[in-house]
XYZ file of C-alpha atoms in Angstrom:
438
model
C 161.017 -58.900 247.234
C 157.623 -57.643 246.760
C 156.314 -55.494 244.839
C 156.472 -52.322 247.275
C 159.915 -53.158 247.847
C 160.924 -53.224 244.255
C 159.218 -50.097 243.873
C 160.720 -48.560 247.414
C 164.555 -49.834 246.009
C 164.268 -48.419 242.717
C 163.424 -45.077 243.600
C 165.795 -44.837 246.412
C 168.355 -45.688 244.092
C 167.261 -43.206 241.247
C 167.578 -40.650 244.135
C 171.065 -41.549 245.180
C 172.000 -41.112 241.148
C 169.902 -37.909 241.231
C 167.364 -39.056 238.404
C 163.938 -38.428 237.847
C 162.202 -41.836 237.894
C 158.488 -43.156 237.893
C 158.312 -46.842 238.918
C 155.075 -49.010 237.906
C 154.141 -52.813 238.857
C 151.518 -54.156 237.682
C 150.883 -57.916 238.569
C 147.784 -59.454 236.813
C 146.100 -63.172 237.997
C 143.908 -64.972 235.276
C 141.469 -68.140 236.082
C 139.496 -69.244 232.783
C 137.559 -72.414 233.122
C 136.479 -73.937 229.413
C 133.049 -76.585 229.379
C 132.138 -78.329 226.774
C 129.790 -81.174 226.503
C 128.899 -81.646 229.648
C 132.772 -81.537 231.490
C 134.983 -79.143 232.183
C 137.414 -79.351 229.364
C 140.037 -76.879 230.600
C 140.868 -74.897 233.486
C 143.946 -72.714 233.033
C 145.714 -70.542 235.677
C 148.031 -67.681 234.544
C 149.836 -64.641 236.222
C 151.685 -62.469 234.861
C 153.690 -59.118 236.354
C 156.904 -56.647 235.504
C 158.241 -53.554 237.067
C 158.510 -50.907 234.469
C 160.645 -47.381 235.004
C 160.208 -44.417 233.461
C 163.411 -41.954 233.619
C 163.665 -38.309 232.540
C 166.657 -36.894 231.604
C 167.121 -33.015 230.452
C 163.252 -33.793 229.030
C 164.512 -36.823 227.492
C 162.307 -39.795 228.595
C 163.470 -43.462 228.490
C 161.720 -46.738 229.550
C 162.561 -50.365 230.375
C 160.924 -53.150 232.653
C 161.674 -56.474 234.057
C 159.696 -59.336 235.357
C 162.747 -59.802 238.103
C 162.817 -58.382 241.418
C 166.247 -59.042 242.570
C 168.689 -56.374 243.192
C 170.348 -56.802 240.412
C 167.437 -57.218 237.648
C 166.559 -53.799 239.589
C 169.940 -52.143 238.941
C 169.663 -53.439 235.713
C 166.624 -51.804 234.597
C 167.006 -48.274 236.531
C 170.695 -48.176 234.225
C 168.643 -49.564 230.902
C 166.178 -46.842 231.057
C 168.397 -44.071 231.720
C 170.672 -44.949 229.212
C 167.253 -45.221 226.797
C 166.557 -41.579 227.844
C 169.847 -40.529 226.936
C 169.400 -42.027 223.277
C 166.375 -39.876 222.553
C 166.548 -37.032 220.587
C 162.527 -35.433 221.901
C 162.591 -33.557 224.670
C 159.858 -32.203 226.551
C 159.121 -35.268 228.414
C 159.028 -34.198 232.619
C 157.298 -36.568 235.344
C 154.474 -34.369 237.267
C 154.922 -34.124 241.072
C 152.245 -36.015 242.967
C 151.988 -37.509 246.645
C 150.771 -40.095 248.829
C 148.094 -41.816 246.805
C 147.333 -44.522 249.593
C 146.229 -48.100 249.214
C 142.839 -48.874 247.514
C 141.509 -52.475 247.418
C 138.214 -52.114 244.800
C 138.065 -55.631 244.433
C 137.209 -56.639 248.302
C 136.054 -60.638 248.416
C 134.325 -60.755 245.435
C 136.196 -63.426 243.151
C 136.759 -65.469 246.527
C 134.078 -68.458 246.064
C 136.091 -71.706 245.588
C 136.761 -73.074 242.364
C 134.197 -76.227 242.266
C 131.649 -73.344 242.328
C 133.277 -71.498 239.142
C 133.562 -75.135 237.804
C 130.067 -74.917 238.218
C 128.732 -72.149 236.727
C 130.279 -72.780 233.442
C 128.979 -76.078 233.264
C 125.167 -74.814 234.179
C 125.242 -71.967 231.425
C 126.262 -74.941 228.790
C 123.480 -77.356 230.489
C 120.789 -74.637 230.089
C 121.587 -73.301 226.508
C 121.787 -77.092 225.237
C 118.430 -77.934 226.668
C 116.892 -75.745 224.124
C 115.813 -77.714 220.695
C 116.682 -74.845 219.046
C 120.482 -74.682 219.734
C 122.712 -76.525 217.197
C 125.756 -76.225 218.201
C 127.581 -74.913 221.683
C 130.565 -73.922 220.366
C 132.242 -71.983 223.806
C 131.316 -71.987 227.340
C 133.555 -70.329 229.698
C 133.706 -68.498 232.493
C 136.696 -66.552 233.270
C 138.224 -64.299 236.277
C 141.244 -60.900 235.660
C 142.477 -59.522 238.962
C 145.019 -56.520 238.550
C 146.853 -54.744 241.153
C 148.975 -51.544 240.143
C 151.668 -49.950 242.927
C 152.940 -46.505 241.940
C 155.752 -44.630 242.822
C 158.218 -41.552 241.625
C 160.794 -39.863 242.920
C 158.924 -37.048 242.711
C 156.623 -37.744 245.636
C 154.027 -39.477 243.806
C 153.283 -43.197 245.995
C 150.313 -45.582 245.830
C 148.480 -48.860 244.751
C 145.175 -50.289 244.206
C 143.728 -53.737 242.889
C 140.501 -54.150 240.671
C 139.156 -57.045 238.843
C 135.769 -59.179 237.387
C 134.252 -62.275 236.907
C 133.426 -62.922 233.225
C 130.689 -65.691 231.763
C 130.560 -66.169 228.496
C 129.318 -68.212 225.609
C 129.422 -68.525 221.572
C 126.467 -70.940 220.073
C 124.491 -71.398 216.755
C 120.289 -71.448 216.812
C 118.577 -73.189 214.425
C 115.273 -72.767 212.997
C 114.268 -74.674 209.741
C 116.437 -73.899 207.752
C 117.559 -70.844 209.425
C 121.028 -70.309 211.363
C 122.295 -67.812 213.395
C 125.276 -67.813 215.362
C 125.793 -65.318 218.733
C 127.527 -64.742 221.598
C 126.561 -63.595 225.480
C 128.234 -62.507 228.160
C 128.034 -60.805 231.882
C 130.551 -59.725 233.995
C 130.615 -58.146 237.207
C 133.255 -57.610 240.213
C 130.920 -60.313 242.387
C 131.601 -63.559 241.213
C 127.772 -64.477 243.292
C 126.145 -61.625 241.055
C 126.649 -63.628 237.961
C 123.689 -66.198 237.047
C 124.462 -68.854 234.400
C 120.461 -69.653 233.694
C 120.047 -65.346 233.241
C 122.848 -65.365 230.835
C 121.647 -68.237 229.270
C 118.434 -67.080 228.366
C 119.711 -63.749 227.334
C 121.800 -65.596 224.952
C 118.765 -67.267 223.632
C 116.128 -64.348 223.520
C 118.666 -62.563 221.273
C 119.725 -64.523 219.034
C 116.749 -66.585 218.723
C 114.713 -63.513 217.730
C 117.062 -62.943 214.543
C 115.975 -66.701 213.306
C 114.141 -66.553 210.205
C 115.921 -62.957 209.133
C 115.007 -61.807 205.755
C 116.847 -59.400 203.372
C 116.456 -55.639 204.120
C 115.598 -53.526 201.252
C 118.688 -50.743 200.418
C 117.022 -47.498 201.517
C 117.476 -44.347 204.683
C 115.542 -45.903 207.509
C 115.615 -44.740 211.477
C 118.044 -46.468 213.474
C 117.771 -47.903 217.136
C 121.215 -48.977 217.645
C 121.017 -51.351 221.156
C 123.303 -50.605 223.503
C 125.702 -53.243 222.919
C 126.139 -52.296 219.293
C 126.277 -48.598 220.090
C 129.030 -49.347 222.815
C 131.444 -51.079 220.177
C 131.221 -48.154 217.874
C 131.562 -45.479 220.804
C 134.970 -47.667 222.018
C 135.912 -47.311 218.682
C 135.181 -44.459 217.046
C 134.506 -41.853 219.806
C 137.634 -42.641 221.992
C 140.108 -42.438 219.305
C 138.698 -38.906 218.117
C 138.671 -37.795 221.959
C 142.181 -38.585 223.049
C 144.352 -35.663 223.203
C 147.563 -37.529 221.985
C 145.419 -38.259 218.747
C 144.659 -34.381 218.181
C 148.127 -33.510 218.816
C 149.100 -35.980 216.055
C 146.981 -34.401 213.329
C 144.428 -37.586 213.345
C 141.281 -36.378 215.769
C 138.682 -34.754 213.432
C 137.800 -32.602 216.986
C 140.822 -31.023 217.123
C 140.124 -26.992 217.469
C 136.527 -28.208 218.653
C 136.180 -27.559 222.412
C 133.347 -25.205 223.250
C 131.820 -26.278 220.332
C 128.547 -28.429 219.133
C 129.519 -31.507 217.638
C 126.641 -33.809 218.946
C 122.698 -33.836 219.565
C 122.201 -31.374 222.799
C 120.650 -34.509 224.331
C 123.878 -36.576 224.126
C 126.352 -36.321 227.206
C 129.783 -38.582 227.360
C 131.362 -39.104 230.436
C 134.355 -41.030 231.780
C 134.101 -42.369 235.188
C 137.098 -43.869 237.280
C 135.205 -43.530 240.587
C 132.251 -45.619 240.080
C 132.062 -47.927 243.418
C 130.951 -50.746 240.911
C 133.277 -49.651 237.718
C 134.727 -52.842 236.221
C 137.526 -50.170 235.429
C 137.405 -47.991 238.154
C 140.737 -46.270 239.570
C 141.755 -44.360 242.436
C 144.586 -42.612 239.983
C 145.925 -42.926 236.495
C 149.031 -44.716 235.713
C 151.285 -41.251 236.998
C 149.531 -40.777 239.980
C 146.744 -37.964 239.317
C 143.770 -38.949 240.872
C 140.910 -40.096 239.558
C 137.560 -38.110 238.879
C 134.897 -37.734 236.845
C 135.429 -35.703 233.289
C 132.445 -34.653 231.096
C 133.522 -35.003 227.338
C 130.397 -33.979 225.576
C 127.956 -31.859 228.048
C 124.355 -31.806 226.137
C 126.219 -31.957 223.092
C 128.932 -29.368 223.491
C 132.547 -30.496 223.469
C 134.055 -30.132 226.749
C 137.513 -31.371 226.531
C 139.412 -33.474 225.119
C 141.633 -36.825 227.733
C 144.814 -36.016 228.683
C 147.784 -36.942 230.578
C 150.121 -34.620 231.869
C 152.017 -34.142 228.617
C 149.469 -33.668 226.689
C 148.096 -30.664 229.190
C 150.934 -29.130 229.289
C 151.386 -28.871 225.374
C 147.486 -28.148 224.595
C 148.234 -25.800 227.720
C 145.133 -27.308 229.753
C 144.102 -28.880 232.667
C 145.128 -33.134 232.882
C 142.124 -34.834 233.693
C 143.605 -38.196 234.259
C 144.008 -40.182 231.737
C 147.516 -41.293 231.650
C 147.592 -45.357 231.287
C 150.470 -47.683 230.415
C 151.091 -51.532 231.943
C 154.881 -52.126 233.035
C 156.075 -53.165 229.345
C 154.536 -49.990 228.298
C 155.178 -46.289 227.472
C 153.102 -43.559 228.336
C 149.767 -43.429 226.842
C 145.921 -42.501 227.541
C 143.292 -44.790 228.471
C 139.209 -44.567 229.339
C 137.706 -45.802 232.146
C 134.137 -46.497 233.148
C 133.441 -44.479 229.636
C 129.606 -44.138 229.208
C 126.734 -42.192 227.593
C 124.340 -40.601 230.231
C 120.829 -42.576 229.443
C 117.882 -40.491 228.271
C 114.092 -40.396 229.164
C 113.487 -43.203 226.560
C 112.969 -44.620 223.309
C 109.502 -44.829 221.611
C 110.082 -46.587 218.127
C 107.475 -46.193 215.429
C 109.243 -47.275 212.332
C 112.952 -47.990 211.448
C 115.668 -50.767 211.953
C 116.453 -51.983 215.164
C 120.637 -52.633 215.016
C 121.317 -55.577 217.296
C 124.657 -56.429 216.413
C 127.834 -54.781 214.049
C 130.448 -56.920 212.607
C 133.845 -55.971 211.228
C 134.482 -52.324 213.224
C 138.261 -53.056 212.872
C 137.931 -53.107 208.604
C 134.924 -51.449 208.426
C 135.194 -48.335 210.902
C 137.706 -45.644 210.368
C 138.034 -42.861 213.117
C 140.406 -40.525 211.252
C 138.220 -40.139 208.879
C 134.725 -40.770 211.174
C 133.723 -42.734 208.338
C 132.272 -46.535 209.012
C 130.406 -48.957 206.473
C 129.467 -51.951 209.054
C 127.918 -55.389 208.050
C 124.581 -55.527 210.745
C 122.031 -57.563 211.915
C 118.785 -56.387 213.312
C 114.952 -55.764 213.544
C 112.444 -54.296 211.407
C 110.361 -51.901 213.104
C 106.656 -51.441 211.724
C 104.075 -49.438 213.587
C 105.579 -49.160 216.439
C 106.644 -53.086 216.564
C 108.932 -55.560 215.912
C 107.847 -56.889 212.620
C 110.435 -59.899 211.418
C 114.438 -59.790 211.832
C 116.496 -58.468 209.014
C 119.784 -60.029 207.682
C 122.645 -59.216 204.579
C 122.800 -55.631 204.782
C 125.408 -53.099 206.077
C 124.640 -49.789 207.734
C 126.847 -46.768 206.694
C 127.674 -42.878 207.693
C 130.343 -40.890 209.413
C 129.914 -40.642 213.649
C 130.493 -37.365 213.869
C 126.714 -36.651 211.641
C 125.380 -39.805 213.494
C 126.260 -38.063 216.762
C 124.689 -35.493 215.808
C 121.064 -36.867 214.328
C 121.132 -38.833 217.937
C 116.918 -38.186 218.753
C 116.308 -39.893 221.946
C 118.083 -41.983 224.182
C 117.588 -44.947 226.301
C 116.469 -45.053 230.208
C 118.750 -47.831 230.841
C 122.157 -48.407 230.880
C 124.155 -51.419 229.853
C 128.305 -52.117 229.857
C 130.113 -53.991 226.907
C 133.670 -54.899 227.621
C 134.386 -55.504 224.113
C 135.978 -51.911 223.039
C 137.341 -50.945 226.395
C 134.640 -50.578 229.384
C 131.906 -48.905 227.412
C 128.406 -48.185 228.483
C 125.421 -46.771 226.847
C 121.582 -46.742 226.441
C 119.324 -47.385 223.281
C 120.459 -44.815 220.940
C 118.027 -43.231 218.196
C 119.610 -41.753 215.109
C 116.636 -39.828 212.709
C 118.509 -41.464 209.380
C 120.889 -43.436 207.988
C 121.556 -45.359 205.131
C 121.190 -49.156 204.765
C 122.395 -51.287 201.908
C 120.925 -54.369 201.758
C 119.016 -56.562 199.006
């Protein structure tokens, strides 16, 4: 049966048992095509799906899933997470009533080009970065394609679905220069497979990395920092979504908890999370128990706003959800960004400082209980104005929270890394920080 149907039996059963049940599919379709030296070395094909049910019993919650849809793997499950429920010892768990969500196809035509043309494009990104003298080594090529649909239903009146996905290129090389090496990596995605362009990524690839060749040590010291967007985005997916979820602050581990209404950033800095961007690589018409999607304002000019939510976590903060709930079909009930992003600014006029291109090590180096983070960098030396030579060896250090708030100017342009979550921000100037280097 399909999906629907799995989803239709389950809660038609649940009903005839009288239980409170939340059913979630979730089917995902992968296409990654590997070149490397001039031939498609691997093209691989995966799917992957599950029907996952949530039960609540006396505020008792219990989960299972199963990658079956057959009557009986259905049965199955329904009995597995009841009796789950019944094992628990929290209560307080309650599914939120909802309704008819409809059916939402974000995705359209846009990964429909045939696969010699994918086949293609992976080998014309390779072509075009080895063609430059000053590449070494092409270590991964690739160009790769997710495609996700979600169907939602619960017995108490919730009912929906929706599919989303992107097209991914990507690449990993080492430049060489003398006696000078630098490895990188590039990558664009988009939800049009036609708006990606193997020779732009290519080049971007080699205008940033190539520009670090020739680094030299940077002197320990408090310099200005221009973090580029990409680098600011990893710390932001990091950092500022673990001290903004509300199940985090509930736990005792969000350094914001108490914090709404209050400043904790530069009054030029505004966060926002997005799920109803038409061109969202992680754009939603609902969360994963049916509350529908809109767009929530974290940090408004600086000023804490709220903190993301799903239902349980409302009702025990005693707020308002804004939509956040996410879990896949294996999963339990969590929270989950969208299209998170960092409003751009009127622009960035750099005198003198370091330029951070790229951060290393966030998982070791970056704590967000503490908002403390000691990152090994790469960047730009900034004299009069100007680029003056590339700077290597050194690691930049602070805690977010005081780098939030010594944020200066922002960026005019936004720019999405999918590296922490979907995360997008401008240029970001910070007034100080400290750099240890040589």
């Amino acid at each position: 049966m399909t999906f629907e149907e799995a989803r239709d039996y389950l809660l038609q059963k649940a009903r005839a048992l009288g239980l409170e049940a939340e059913v979630l599919a979730t089917h995902t379709r992968e296409l990654t095509i590997q070149a490397h030296g001039g031939r498609v070395e691997e093209i691989t094909q995966a799917t992957q799906g599950g029907v996952g049910v949530r039960v609540v019993v006396e505020g008792k919650t219990g989960y299972a899933y199963t990658e079956e849809r057959t009557p009986a793997a259905l049965d199955w499950v329904l009995q597995e997470a009841h009796e789950n429920a019944l094992l628990q010892s929290e209560t307080g768990g309650f599914l939120p009533a909802g309704g008819t969500l409809g059916q939402h196809d974000l995705l359209g035509e846009g990964l429909s080009a045939p696969l010699e043309q994918k086949r293609q494009a992976a080998l014309n990104l390779e072509a075009t970065l080895r063609a430059d003298p000053r590449v070494r080594q092409v270590q991964m090529t690739r160009y790769s394609e997710n495609e996700t649909q979600a169907t939602l239903g619960s017995t108490q009146g919730v009912s929906g679905a929706f599919r989303n996905g992107y097209a991914l290129l990507l690449t990993s090389a080492v430049m060489g220069e003398g006696s000078s090496l630098k490895q990188g990596y590039e990558f664009d995605l988009s939800k049009e497979f036609h708006a990606l362009e193997p020779g732009r990524t290519a080049q971007q690839y080699l205008h940033r990395t190539g520009r670090l060749l020739g680094a030299r040590p940077l002197k320990t010291g408090r310099y200005k920092a221009y973090f580029e967007p990409k680098a600011f985005a990893q710390l932001l997916g990091m950092m500022g979504w673990f001290l903004l979820s509300a199940k985090n602050v509930l736990e005792g581990k969000s350094l914001l908890a108490g914090r709404v209404g209050q400043k904790i950033a530069s009054e030029i800095f505004t966060l926002v999370d997005d799920p109803t961007l038409p061109d969202g690589l992680a754009s939603r018409p609902f969360d994963a128990e049916g509350t529908a999607a809109r767009r929530t304002v974290f940090i408004e000019k600086g000023i804490l706003r709220t903190f993301a939510h799903n239902s349980e976590t409302a009702r025990k903060m005693g707020v308002e959800n804004t939509g956040h709930a996410a879990r896949n079909y294996k999963g339990v009930l969590g929270i989950a960004p969208s299209n998170l992003f960092v409003e751009p600014g009127a622009g960035v006029q750099m005198d003198s400082g370091i330029v951070v291109t790229d951060l290393m090590g966030l998982h070791a180096g970056a704590n967000p209980i503490s908002g403390e983070f000691s990152l090994q960098a790469l960047g730009l030396k900034v004299e009069g104005g100007e680029v003056a030579y590339p700077v290597e060896n050194f690691t930049v250090a602070g805690n977010f929270l005081e780098l939030l708030n010594r944020i200066t100017a922002l960026g005019s342009e936004l720019e999405w890394n999918p590296m922490m979550g979907i995360v997008g921000s401008p240029m970001v100037e910070v007034a100080e920080l400290s750099f240890a280097g040589a």
